[in-house]
Coordinates of C-alpha atoms and ligand atoms in Angstrom, one line a residue:
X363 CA 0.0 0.0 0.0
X364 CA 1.3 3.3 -0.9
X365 CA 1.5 5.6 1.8
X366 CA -0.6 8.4 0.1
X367 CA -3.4 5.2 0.0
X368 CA -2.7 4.7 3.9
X369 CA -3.8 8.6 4.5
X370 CA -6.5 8.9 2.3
X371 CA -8.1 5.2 4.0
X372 CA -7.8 7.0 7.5
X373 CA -9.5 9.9 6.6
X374 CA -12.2 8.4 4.8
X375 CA -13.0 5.9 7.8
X376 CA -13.1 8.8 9.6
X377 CA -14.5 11.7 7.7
X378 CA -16.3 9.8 4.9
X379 CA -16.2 9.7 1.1
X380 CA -14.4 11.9 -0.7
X381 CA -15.5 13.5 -3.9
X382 CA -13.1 11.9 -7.4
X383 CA -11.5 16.0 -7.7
X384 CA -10.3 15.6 -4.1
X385 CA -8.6 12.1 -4.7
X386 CA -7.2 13.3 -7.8
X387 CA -5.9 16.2 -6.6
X388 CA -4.2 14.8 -4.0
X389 CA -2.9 12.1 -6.0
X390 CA -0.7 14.2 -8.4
X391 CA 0.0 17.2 -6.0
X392 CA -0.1 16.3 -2.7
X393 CA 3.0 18.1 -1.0
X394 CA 4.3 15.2 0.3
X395 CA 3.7 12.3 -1.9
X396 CA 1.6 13.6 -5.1
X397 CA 2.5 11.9 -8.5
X398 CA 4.0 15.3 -9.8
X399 CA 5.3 16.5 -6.8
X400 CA 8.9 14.7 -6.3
X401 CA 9.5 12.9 -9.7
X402 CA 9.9 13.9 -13.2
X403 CA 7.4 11.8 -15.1
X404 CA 8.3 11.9 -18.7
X405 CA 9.9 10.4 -21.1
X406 CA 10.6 6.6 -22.5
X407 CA 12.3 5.9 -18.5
X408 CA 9.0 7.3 -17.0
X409 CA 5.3 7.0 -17.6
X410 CA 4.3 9.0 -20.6
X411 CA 5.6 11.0 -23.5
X412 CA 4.4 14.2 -24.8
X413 CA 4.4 16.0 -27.5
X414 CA 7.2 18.7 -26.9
X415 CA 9.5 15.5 -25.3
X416 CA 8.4 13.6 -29.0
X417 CA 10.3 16.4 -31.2
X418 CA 11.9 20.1 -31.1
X419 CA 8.9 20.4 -34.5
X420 CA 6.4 20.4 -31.9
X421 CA 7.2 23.7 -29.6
X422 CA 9.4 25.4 -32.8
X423 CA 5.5 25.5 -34.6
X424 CA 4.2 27.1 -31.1
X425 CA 7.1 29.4 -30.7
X426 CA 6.4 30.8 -34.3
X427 CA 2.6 30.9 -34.2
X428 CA 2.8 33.3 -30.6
X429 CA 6.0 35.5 -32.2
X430 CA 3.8 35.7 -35.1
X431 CA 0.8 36.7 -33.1
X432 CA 3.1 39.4 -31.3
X433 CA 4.0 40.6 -34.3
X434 CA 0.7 41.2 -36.2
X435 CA -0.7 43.1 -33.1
X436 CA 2.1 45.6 -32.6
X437 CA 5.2 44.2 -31.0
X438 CA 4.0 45.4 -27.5
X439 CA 6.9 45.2 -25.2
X440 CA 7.5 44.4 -22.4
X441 CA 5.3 40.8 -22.8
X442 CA 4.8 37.7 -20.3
X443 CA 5.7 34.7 -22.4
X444 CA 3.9 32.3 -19.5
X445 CA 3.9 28.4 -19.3
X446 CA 1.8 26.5 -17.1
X447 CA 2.7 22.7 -16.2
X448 CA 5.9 23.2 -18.4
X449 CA 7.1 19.7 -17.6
X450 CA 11.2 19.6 -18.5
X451 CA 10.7 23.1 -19.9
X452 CA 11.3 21.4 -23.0
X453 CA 8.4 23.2 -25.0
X454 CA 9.7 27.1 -23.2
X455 CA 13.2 26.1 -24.6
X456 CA 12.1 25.6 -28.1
X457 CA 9.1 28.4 -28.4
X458 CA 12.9 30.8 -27.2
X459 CA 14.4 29.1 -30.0
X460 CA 12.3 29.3 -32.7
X461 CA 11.2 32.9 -31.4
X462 CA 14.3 33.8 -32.1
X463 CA 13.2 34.0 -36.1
X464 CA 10.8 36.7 -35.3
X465 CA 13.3 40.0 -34.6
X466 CA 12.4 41.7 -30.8
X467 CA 10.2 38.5 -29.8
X468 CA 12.5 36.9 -27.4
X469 CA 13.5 40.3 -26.4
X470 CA 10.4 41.9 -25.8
X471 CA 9.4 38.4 -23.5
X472 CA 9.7 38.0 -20.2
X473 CA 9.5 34.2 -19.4
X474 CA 7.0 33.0 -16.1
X475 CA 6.4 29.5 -15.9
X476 CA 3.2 28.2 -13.3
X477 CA 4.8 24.8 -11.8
X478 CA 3.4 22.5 -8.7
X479 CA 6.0 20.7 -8.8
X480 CA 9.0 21.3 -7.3
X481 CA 11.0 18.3 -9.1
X482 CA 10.6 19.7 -12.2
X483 CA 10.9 23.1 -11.0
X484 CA 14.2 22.3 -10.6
X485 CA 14.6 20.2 -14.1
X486 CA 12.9 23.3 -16.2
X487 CA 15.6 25.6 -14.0
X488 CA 18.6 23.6 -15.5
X489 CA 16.8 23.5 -19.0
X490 CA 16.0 27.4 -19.2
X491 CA 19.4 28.4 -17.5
X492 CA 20.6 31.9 -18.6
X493 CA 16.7 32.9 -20.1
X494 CA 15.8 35.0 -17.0
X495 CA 12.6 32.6 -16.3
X496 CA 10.6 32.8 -13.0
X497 CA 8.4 30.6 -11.3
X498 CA 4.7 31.8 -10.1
X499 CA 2.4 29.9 -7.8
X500 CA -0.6 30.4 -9.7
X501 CA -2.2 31.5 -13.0
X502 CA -3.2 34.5 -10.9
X503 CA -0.2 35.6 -10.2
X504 CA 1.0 36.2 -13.5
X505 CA 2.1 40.2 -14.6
X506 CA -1.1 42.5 -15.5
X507 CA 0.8 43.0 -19.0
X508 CA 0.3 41.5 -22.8
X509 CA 0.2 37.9 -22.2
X510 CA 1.7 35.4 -24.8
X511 CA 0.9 31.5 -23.0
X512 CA 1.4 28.0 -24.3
X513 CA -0.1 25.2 -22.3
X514 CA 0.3 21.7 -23.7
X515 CA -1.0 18.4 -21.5
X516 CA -1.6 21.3 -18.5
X517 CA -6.1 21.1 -18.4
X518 CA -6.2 17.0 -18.7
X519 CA -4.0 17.1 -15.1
X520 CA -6.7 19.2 -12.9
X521 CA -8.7 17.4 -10.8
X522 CA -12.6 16.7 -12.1
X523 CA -15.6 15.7 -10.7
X524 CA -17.6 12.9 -12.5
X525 CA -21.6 13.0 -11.9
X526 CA -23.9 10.0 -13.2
X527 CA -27.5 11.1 -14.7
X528 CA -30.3 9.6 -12.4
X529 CA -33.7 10.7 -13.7
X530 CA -33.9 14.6 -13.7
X531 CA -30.9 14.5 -10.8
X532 CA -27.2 13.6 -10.5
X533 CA -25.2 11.0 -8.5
X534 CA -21.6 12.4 -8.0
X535 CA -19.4 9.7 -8.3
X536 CA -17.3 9.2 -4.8
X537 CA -13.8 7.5 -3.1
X538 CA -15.0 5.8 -0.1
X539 CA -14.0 2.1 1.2
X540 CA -15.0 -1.2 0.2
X541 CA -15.6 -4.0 3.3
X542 CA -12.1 -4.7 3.3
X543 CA -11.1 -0.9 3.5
X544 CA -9.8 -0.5 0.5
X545 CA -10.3 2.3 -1.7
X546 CA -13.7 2.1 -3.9
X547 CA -15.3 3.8 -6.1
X548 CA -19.2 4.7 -5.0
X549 CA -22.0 7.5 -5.6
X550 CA -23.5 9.9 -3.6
X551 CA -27.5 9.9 -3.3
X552 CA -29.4 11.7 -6.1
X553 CA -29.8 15.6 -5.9
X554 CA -30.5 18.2 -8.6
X555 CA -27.5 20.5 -10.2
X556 CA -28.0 23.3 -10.8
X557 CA -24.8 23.8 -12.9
X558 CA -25.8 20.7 -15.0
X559 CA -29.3 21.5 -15.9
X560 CA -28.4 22.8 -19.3
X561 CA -27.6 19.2 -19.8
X562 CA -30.7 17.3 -19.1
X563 CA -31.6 17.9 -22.6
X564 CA -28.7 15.9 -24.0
X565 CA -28.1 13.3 -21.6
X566 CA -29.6 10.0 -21.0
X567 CA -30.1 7.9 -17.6
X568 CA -26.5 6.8 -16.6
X569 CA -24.9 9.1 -18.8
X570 CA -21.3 10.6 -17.2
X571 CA -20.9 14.3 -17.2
X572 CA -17.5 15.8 -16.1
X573 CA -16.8 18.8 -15.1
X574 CA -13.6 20.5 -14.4
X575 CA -13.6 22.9 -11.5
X576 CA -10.0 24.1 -11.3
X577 CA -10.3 24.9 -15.1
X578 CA -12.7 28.1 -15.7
X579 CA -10.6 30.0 -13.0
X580 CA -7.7 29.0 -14.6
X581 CA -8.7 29.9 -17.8
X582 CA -10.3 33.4 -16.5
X583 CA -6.7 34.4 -15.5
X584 CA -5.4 33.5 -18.8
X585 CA -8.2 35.4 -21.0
X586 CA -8.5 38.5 -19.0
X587 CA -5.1 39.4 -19.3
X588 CA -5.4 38.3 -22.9
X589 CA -8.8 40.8 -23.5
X590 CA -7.6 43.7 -20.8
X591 CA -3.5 44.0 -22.1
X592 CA -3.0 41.7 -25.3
X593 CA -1.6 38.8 -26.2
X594 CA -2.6 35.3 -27.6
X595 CA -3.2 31.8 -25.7
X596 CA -2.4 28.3 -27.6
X597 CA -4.1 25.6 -25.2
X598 CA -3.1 22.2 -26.4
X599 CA -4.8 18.9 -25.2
X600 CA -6.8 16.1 -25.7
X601 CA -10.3 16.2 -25.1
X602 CA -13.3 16.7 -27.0
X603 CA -16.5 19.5 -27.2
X604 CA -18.7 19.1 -24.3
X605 CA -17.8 16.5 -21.6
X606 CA -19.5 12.9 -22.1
X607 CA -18.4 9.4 -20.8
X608 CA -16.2 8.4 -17.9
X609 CA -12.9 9.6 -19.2
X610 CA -10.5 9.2 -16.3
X611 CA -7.6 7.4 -16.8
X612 CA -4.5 6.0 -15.1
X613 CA -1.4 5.4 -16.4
X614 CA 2.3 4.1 -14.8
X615 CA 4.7 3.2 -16.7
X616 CA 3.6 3.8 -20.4
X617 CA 0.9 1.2 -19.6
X618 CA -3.1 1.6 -18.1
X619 CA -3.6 1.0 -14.5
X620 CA -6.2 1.3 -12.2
X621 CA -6.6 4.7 -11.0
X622 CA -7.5 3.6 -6.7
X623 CA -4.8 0.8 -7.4
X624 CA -1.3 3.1 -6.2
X625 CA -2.4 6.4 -5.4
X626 CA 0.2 8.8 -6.0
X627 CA 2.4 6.8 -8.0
X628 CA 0.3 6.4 -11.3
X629 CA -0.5 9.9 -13.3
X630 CA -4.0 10.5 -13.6
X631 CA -5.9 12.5 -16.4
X632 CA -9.2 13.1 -18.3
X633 CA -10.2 14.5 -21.1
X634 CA -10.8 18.4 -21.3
X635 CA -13.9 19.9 -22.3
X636 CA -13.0 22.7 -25.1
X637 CA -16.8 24.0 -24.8
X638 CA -16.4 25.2 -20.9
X639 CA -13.0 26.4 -21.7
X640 CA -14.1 28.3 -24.6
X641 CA -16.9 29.6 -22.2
X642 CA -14.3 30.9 -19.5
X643 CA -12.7 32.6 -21.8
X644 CA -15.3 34.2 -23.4
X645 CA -16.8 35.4 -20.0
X646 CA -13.3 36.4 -19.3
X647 CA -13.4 39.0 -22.4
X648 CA -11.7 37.4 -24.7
X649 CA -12.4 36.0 -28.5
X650 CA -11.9 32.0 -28.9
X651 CA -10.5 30.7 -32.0
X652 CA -11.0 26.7 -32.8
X653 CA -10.0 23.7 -30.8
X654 CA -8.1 23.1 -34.3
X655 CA -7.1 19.5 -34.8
X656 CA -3.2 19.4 -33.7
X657 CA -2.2 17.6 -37.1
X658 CA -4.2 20.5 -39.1
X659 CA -2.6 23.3 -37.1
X660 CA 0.4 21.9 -37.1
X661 CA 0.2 21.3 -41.0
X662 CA -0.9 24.8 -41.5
X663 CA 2.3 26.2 -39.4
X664 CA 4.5 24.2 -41.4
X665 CA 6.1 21.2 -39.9
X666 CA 6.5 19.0 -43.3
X667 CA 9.1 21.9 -44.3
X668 CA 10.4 22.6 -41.4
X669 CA 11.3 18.4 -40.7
X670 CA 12.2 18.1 -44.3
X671 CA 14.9 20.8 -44.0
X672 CA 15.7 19.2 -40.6
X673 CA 16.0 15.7 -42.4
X674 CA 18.9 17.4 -44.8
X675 CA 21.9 15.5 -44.8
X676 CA 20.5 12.9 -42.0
X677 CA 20.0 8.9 -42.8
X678 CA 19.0 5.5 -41.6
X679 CA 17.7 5.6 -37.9
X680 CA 18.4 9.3 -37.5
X681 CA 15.9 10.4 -40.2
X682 CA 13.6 7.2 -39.8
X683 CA 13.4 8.7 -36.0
X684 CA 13.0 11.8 -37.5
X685 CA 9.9 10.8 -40.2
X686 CA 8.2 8.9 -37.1
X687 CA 7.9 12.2 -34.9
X688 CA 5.9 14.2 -37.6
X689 CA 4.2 11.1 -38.4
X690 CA 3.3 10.7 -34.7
X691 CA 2.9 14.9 -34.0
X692 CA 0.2 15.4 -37.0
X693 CA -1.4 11.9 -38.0
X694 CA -4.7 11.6 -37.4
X695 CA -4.3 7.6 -36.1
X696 CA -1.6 8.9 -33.7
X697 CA -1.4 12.7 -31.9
X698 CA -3.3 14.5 -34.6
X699 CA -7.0 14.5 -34.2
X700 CA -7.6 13.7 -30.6
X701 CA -5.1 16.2 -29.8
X702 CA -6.4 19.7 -30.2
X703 CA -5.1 23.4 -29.7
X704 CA -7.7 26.1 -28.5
X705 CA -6.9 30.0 -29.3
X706 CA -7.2 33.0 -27.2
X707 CA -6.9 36.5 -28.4
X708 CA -8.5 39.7 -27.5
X709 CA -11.5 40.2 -29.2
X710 CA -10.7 41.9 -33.0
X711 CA -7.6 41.2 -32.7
X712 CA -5.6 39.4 -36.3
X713 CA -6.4 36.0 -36.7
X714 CA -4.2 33.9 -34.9
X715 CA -1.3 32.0 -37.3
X716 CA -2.8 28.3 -38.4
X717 CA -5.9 28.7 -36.9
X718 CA -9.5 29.2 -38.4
X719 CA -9.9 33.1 -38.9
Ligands
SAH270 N1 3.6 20.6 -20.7 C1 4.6 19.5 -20.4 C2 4.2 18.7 -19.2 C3 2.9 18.0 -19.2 S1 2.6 17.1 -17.7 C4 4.8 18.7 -21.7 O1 4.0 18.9 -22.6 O2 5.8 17.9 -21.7 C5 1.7 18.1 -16.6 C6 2.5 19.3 -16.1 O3 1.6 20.1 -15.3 C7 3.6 18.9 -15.1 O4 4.6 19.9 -15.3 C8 2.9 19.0 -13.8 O5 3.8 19.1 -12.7 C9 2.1 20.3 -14.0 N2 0.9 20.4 -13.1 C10 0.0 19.5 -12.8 N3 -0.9 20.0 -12.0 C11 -0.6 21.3 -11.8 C12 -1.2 22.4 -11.0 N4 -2.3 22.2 -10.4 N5 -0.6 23.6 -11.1 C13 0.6 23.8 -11.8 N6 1.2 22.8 -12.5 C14 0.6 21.6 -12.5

């Protein structure tokens, strides 16, 4: 038994069920023994790969889509170039490089990144030495000033709460203990929502609806300083329009687990919900461009050029490595459909690079 299982089975027995956002909260950022909070996860050693760790194509895209952005509404300066859940500080690292092509970007940028962590505070430290970057506690925190942001794999790692349609009323699906004491998954009695009326009409009995608390503030703080100062947001993630089905998932060691099996030592995810993102930041002040496919926008930013001039003068393994990373980046059996990138700007402000106008 883990010993974040040991804690959370005494203060169930004594305090009673807790709600699945609790669990997973604790599970990747507990201070003590949270998934996120003393190990770095990624990577072929760890349990999961992302996009930035697949290929430098990935965050070189990103970096010219925001120094575009800051380009085509002005070249403010000074700007926050802001990260949150920045992992190795892989994606920063390239997004600087690639800036780079845009003259006064990486100049003009002053570079926050939001981390829980402080393992990989310390491993985005030694990736970003000599860039000036600073760490802030929270998406709140972040300069009142034009805000450039790229957050990849950041939404599906907040906690969410999972209700089960019963009649015209929810069950909220719980962590409470089974008659051995183990962990086990239950649900509460039935009692209206209000917050999920609007979704009587398209539900059925049994149905799962997720929602996401952590995610409208987070997204508030992003889009108001977006809509108030400038700026552009590029939220990449998979997920889907409007939250249906049980989408929690577990995984250790590049393989599914059970998510009560080894609390804090498996990562736990779920799918975002682009609609109630898109509605934050809309209430927030800001205009909302996509979720864009991640192979399309991709495409559309260039990445077949940009790996084919990268594939100049490489052979055998080295460009067969190379050819699998676009592959797996933009194809849609792989990364590039169920992946998808969400766009923040202020309202009337240019399109944003590789988007939809
Ligand atoms: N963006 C990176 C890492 C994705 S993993 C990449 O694409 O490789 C999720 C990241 O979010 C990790 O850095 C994790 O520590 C961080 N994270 C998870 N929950 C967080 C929270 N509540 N606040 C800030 N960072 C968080």
């Amino acid at each position: 038994m883990t010993p974040l299982a040991r804690q959370l089975r005494r203060q169930i027995a004594q305090a009673g069920p807790i709600t699945l956002a609790e669990y997973m909260g604790r599970c990747l950022t507990d201070p003590e023994h949270g998934y996120y909070t003393g190990r770095d996860p990624l990577g072929a050693a760890g349990d999961f790969t992302t996009a930035p760790e697949i290929s430098q194509l990935f965050g070189e895209m990103l970096g010219l889509c925001l120094a575009q952005a800051w380009a085509d509404q002005g070249r403010p300066a000074p700007v926050t170039l802001a990260e949150p859940g920045p992992g190795r500080g892989t994606l920063m690292a390239d997004i600087l490089r690639a800036g780079r092509a845009m003259p006064g970007f990486v100049e003009a940028a002053r570079v926050v990144l939001v981390e829980a962590s402080p393992a990989l505070r310390a491993r985005q430290a030694q990736t970003l030495e000599g860039r000036g970057a600073r760490w802030a506690d929270s998406l709140d925190a972040l300069p009142e000033a034009p805000l450039f942001l790229v957050a990849n794999e950041f939404f599906d790692a907040l906690p969410i709460r999972q209700f089960v349609r019963d009649g015209a009323a929810w069950r909220e699906r719980m962590v409470g203990l089974d008659a051995a004491g183990g962990l086990a998954f239950g649900l509460s009695v039935p009692a209206p929502l209000a917050a999920l009326s609007g979704r009587l009409a398209d539900t059925a009995q049994g149905d799962v609806v997720e929602t996401c608390p952590a995610a409208g503030p987070a997204m508030a703080a992003i889009a108001g300083r977006v809509a108030r100062h400038g700026g552009a947001a590029v939220i990449v993630d998979y997920g889907g329009w409007r939250s249906l089905g049980d989408t929690l998932q577990a995984v250790r060691g590049h393989a599914p687990a059970d998510p009560l099996d080894a609390p804090g030592l498996a990562d736990l995810t779920a799918h975002v919900d682009f609609e109630a993102l898109a509605c934050a930041a809309r209430a927030a002040g800001a205009a909302v461009t996509g979720p864009t496919p991640q192979g399309v926008l991709l495409e559309r930013l260039g990445i077949t050029a940009r790996a084919q001039a990268l594939a100049h003068g490489l052979s055998g393994p080295a460009l067969d490595a190379l050819a699998g990373a676009h592959r797996r980046l933009t194809h849609p059996d792989e990364m590039g459909s169920l992946f998808k990138a969400l766009g923040v700007v202020p309202p009337g402000a240019p399109p944003l690079p590789g988007f939809d106008p």
